PDB file of C-alpha atoms in Angstrom:
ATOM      1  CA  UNK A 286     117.028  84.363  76.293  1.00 96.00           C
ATOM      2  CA  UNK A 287     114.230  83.845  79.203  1.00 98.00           C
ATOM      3  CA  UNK A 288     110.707  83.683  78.173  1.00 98.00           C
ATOM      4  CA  UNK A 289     108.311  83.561  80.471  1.00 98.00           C
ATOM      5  CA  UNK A 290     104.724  82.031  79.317  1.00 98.00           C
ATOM      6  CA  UNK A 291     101.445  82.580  81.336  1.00 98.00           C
ATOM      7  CA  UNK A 292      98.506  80.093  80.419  1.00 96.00           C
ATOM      8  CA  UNK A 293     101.085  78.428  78.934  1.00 96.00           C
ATOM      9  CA  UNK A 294      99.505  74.498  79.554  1.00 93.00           C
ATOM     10  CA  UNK A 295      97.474  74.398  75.893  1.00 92.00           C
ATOM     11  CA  UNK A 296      96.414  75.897  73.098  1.00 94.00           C
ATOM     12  CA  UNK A 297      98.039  79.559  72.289  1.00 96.00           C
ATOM     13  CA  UNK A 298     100.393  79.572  75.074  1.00 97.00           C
ATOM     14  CA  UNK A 299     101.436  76.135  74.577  1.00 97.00           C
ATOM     15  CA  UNK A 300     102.306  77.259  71.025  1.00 97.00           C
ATOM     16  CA  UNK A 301     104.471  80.296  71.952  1.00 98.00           C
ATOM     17  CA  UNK A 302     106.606  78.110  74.207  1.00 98.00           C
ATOM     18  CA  UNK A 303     107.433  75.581  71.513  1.00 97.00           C
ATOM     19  CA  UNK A 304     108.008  78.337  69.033  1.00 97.00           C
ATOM     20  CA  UNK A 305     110.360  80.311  71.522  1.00 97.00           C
ATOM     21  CA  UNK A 306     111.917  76.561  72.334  1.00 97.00           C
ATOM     22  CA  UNK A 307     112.711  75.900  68.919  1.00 95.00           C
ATOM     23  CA  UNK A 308     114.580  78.827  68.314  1.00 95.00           C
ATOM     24  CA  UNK A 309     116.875  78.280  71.409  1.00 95.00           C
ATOM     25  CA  UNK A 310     115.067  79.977  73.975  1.00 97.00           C
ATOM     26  CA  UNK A 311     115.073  79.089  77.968  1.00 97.00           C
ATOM     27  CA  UNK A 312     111.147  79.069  78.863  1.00 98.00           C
ATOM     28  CA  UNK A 313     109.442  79.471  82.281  1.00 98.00           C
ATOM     29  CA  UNK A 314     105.610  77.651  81.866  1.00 98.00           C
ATOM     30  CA  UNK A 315     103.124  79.118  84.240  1.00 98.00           C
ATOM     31  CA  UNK A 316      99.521  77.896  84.586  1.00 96.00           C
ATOM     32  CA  UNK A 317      97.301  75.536  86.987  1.00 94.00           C
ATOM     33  CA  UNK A 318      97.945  72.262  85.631  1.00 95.00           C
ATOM     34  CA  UNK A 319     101.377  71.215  86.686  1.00 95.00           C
ATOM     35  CA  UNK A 320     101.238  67.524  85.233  1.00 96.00           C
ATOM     36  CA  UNK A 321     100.366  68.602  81.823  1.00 96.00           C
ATOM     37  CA  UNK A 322     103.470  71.302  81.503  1.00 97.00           C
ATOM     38  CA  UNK A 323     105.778  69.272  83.288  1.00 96.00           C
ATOM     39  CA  UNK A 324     104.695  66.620  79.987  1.00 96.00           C
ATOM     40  CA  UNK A 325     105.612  69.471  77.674  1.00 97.00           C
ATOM     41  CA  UNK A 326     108.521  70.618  78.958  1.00 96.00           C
ATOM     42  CA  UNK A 327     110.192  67.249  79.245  1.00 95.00           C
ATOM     43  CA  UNK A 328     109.308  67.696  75.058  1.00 95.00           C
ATOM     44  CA  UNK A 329     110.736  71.524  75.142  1.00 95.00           C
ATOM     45  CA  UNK A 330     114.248  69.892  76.940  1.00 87.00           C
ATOM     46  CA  UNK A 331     116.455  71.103  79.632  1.00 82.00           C
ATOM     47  CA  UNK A 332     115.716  74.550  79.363  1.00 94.00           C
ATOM     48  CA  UNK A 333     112.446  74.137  80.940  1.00 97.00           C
ATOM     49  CA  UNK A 334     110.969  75.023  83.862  1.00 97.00           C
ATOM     50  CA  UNK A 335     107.411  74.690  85.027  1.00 97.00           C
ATOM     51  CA  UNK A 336     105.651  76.795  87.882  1.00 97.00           C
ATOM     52  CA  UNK A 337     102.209  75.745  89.387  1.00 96.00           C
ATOM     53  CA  UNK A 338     100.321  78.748  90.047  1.00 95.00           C
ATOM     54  CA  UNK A 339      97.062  80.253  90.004  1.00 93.00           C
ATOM     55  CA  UNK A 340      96.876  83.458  88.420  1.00 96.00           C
ATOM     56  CA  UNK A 341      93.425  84.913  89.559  1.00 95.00           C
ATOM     57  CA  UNK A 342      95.144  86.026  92.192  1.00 95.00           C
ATOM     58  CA  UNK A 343      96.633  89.381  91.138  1.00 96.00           C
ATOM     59  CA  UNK A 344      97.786  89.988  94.732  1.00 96.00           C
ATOM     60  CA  UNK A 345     100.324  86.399  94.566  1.00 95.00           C
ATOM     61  CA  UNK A 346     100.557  86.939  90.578  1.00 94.00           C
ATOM     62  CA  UNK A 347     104.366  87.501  90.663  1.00 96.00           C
ATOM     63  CA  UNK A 348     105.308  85.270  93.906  1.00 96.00           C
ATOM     64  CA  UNK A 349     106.943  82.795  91.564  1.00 97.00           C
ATOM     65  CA  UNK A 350     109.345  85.292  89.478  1.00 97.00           C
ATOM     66  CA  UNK A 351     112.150  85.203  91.815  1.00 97.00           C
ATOM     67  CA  UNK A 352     112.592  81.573  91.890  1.00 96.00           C
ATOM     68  CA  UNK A 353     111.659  81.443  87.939  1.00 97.00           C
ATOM     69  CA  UNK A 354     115.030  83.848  87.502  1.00 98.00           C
ATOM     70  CA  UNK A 355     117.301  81.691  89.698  1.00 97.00           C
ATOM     71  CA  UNK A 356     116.743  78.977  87.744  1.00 96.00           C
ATOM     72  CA  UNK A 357     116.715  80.620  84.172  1.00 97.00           C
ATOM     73  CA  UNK A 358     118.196  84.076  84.620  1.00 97.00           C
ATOM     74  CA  UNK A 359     116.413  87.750  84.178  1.00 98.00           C
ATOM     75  CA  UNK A 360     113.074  88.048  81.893  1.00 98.00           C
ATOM     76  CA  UNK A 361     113.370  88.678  78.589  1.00 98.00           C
ATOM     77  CA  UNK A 362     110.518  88.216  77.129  1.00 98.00           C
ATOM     78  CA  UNK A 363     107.052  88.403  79.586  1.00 98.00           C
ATOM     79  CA  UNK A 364     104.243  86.598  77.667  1.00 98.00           C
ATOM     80  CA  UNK A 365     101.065  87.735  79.286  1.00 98.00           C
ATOM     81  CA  UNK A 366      98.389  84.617  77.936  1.00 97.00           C
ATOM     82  CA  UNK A 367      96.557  83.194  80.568  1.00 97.00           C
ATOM     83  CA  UNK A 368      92.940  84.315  80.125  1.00 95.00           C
ATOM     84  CA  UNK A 369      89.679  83.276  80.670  1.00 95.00           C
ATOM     85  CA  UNK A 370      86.255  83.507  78.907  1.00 94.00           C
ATOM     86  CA  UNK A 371      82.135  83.864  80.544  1.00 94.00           C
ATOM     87  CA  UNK A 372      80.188  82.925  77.434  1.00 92.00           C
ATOM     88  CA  UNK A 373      76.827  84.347  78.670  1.00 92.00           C
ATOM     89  CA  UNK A 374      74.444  87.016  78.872  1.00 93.00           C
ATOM     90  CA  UNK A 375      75.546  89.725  80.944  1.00 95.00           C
ATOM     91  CA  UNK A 376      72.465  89.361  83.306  1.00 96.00           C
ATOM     92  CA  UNK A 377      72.998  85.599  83.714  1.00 95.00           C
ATOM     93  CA  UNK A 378      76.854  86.046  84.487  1.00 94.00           C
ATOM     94  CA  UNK A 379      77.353  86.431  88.204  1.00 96.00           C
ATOM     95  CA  UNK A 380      79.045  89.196  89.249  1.00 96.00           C
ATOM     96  CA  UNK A 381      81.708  87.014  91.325  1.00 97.00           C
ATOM     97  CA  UNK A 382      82.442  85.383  88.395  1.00 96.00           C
ATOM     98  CA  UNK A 383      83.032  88.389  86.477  1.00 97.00           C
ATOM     99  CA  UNK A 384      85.717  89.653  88.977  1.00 97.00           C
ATOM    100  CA  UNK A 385      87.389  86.786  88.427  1.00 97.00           C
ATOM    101  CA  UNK A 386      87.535  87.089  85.093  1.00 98.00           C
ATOM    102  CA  UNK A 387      88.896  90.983  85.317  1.00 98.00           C
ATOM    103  CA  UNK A 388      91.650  89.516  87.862  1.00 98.00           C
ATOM    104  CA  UNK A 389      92.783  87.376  85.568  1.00 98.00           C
ATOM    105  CA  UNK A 390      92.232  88.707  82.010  1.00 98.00           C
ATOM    106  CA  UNK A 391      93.573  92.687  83.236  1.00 98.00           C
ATOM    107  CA  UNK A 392      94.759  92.588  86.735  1.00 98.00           C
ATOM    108  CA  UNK A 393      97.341  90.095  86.910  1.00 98.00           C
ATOM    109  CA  UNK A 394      98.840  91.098  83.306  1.00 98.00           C
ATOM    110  CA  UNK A 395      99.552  94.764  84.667  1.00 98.00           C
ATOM    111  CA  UNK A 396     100.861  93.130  87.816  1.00 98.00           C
ATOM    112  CA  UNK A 397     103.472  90.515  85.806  1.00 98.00           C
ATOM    113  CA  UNK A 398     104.329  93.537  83.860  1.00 98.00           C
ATOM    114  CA  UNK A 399     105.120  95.755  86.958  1.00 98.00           C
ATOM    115  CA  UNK A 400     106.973  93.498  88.209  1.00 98.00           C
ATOM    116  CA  UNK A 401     109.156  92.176  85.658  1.00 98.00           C
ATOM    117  CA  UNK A 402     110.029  96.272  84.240  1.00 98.00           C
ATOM    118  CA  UNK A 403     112.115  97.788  86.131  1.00 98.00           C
ATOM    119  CA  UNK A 404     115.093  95.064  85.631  1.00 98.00           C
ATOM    120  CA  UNK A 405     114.176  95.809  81.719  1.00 98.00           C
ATOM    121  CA  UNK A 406     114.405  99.291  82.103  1.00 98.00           C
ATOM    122  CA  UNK A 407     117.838  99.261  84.105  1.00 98.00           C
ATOM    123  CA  UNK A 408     119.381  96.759  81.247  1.00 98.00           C
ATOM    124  CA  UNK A 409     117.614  98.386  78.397  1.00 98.00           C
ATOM    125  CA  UNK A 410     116.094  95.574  76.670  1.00 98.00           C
ATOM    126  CA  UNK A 411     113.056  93.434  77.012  1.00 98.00           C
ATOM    127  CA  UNK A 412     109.775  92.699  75.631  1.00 98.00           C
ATOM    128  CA  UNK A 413     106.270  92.160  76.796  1.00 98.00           C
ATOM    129  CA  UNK A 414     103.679  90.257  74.764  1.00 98.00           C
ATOM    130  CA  UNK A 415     100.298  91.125  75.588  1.00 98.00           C
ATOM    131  CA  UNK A 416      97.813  88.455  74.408  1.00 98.00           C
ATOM    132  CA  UNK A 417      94.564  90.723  74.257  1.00 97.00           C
ATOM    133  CA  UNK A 418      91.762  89.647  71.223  1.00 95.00           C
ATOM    134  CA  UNK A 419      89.666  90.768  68.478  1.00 93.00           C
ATOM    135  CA  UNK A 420      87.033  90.828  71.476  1.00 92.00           C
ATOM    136  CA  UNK A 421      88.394  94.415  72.467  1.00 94.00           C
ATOM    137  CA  UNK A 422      87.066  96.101  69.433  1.00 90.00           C
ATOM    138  CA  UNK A 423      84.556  93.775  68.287  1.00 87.00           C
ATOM    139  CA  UNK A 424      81.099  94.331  70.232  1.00 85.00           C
ATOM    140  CA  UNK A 425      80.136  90.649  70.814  1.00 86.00           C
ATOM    141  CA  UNK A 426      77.137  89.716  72.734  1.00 89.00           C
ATOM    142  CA  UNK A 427      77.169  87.560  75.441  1.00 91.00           C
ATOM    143  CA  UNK A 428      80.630  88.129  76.335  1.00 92.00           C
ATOM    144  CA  UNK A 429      80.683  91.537  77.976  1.00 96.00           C
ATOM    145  CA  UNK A 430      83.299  90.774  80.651  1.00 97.00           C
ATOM    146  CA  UNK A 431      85.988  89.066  77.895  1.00 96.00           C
ATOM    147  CA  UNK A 432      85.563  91.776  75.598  1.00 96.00           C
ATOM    148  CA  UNK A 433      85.675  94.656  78.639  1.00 97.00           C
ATOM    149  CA  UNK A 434      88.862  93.029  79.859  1.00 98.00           C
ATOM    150  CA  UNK A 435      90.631  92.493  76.900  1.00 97.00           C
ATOM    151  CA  UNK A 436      89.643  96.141  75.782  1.00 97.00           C
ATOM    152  CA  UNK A 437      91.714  96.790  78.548  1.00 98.00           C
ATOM    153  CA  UNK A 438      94.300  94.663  78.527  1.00 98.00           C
ATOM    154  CA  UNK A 439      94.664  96.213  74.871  1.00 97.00           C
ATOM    155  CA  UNK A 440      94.666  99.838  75.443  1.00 97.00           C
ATOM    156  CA  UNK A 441      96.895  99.437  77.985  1.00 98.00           C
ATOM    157  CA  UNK A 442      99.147  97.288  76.082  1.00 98.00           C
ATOM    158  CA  UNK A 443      99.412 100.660  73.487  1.00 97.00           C
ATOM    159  CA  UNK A 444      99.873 103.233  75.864  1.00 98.00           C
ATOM    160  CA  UNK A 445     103.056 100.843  77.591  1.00 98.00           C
ATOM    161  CA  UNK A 446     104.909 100.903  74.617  1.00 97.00           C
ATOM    162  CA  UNK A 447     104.293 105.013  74.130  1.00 97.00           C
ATOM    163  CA  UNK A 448     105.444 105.287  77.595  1.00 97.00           C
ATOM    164  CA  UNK A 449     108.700 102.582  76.700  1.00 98.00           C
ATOM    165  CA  UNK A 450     109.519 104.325  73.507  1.00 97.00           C
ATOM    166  CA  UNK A 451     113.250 104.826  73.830  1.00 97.00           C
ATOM    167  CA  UNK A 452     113.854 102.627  76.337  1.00 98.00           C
ATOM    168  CA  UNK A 453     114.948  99.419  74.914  1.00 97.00           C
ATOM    169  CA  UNK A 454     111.879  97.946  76.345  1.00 98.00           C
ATOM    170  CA  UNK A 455     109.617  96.595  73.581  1.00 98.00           C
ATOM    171  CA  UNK A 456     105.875  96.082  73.783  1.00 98.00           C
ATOM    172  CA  UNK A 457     103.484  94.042  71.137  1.00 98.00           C
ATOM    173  CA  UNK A 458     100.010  93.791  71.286  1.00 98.00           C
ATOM    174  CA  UNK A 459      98.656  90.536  69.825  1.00 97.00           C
ATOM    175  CA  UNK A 460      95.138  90.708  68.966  1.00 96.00           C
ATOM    176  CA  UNK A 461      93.679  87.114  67.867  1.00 95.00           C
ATOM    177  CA  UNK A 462      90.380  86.322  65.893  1.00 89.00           C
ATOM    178  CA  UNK A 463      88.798  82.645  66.288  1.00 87.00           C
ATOM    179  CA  UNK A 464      92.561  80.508  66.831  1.00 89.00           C
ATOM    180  CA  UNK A 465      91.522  76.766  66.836  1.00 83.00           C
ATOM    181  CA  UNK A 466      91.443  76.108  70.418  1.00 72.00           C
ATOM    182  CA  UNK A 467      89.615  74.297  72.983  1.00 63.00           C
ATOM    183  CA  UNK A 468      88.587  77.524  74.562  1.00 65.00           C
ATOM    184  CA  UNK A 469      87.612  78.890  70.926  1.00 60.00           C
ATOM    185  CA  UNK A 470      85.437  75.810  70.558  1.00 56.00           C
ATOM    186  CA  UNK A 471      83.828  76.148  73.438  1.00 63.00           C
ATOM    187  CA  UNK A 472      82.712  80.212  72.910  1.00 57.00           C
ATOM    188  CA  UNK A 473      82.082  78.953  69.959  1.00 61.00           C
ATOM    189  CA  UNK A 474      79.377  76.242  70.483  1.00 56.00           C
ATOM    190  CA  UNK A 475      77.644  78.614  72.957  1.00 57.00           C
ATOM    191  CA  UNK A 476      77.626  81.261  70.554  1.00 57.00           C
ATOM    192  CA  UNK A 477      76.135  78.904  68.017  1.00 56.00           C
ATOM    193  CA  UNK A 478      73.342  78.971  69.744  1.00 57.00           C
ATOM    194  CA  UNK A 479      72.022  82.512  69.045  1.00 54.00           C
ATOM    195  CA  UNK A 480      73.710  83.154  66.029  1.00 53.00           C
ATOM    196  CA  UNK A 481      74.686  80.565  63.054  1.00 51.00           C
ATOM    197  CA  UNK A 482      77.782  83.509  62.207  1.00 57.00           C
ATOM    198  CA  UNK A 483      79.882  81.954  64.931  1.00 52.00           C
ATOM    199  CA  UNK A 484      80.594  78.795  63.711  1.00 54.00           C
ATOM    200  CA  UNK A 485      81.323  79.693  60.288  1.00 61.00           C
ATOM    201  CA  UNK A 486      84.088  82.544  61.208  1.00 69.00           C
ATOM    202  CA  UNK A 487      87.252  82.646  60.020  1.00 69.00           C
ATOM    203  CA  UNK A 488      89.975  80.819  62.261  1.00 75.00           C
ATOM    204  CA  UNK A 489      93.475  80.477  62.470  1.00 90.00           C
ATOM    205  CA  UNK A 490      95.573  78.268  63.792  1.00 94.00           C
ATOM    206  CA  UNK A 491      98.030  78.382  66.925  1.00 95.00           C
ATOM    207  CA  UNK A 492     101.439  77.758  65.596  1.00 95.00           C
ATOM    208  CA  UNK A 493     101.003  80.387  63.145  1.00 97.00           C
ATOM    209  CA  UNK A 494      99.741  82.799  65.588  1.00 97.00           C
ATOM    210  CA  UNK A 495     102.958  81.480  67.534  1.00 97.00           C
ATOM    211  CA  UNK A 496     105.220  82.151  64.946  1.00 98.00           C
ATOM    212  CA  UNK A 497     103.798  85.817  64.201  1.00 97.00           C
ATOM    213  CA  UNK A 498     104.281  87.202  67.604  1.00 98.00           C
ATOM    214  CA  UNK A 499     108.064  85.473  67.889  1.00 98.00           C
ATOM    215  CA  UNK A 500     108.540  87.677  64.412  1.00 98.00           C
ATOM    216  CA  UNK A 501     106.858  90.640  65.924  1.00 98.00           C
ATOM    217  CA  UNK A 502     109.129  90.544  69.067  1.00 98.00           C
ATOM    218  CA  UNK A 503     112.198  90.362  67.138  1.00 97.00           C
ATOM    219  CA  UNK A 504     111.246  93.291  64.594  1.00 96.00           C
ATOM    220  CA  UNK A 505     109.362  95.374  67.256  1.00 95.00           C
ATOM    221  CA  UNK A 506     106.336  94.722  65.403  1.00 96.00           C
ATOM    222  CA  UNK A 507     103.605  97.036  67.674  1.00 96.00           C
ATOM    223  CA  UNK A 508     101.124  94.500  66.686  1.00 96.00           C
ATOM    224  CA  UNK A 509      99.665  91.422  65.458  1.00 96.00           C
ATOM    225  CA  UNK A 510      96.126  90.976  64.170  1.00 95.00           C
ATOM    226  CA  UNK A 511      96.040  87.226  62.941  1.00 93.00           C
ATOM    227  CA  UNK A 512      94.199  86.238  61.356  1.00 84.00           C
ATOM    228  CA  UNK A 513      94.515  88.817  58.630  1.00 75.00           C
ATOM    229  CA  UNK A 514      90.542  88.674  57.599  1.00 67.00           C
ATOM    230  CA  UNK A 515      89.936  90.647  61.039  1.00 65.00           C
ATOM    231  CA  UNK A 516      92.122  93.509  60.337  1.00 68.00           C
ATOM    232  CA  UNK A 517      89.800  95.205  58.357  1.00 60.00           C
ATOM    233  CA  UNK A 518      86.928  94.606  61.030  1.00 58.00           C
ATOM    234  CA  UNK A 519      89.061  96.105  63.684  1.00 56.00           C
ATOM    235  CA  UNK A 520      87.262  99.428  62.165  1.00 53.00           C
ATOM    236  CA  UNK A 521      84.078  98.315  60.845  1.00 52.00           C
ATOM    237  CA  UNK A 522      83.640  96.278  63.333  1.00 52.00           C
ATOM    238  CA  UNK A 523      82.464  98.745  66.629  1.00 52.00           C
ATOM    239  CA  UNK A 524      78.630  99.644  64.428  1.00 53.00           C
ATOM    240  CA  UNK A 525      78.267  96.448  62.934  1.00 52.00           C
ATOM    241  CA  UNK A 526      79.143  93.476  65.407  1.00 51.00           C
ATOM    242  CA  UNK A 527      76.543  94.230  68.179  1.00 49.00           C
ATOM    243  CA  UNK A 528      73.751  93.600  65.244  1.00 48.00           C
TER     244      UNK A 528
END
């Protein structure tokens, strides 16, 4: 099995490779920092591969894939990760910035995904992962560009796998709360700052997280909500978050 892992250099995606690795899977890491993968994957074995690239760029997103299959064989399993957050008010975010964001967060997911499918659909089996967030359906101020991107990233993720039903093709939507990681610690601190809720949220940790959406992709789980305190919220949350 070839699993492919976007932001894979720390934190979630980090996780998901050594979970995949453990149970005997060939991994493809993809992020920015080359140095710090190729130090994991030595860890992960001979199965790994690394690839240096920078994903904001939805137009060179998928430039990499052939030469990530020659090495390790088709996709199986397209982990779309790599994400960014803007931890500011809307007015104070510039506009540039927020593009980026979109490009990364939304646009490049849809274009991994487009171009990893159509092998999936002619061998009838597959799975993408779809890292989206709590953020999609819970209103949280001062990050209107995370939580409008992963809203999409979400919704999109749902209507793949109605279009994939029968198909072989599996699609999970993974929906984190707070996960303890340097990018949750960072929202987090600048969050602090207007409201003293943020710190004391619930949080999970990654190699649970990691461990949950392996499961899911082997059971066809539609999707995970981890952790389990923010289920609930997922429909409370839209009229009560924003106050």
């Amino acid at each position: 099995m070839h699993v492919v892992v976007t932001g894979a250099s720390s934190g979630i995606g980090e996780a998901i490779a050594r979970e995949w690795a453990k149970a005997g899977a060939s991994i493809t890491l993809v992020a920015r920092r080359k140095e710090v993968m190729e130090a994991l994957a030595k860890e992960l074995g001979n199965r790994t591969q690394v690839v240096a690239a920078d994903l904001s760029k939805p137009e060179l997103a998928a430039d990499w894939l052939a030469g990530a299959e020659a090495g390790l064989g088709p996709v199986d399993v397209l982990v779309n990760n790599a994400g960014m957050q803007i931890v500011a008010n809307f007015v104070d975010a510039s506009p540039e910035e927020g593009e980026r964001l979109f490009a990364l967060n939304l646009s490049t997911p849809l274009r991994l995904i487009h171009a990893v499918l159509p092998a999936m659909l002619a061998r009838r089996s597959g799975a993408i992962v779809n890292v989206a967030s709590i953020a999609g359906f819970v209103p949280t101020p001062g990050m209107v560009h995370y939580c409008a991107s992963k809203a999409g990233l979400g919704t999109a993720s749902e209507t793949l796998r109605g279009e994939l039903r029968g198909t072989g093709v599996r699609v999970v939507t993974v929906d984190p709360g707070p996960v303890d990681t340097p990018m949750m610690r960072k929202a987090v601190d600048a969050l602090s700052e207007s409201s003293s809720l943020a710190s004391k949220m619930p949080a999970g940790t990654t190699d649970v997280l990691a461990r949950l959406i392996r499961r899911a992709v082997d059971k066809d789980t539609r999707r995970v909500v981890y952790p389990g305190f923010y289920s609930a919220r997922r429909w409370l949350a839209p009229g009560v978050a924003p106050r």
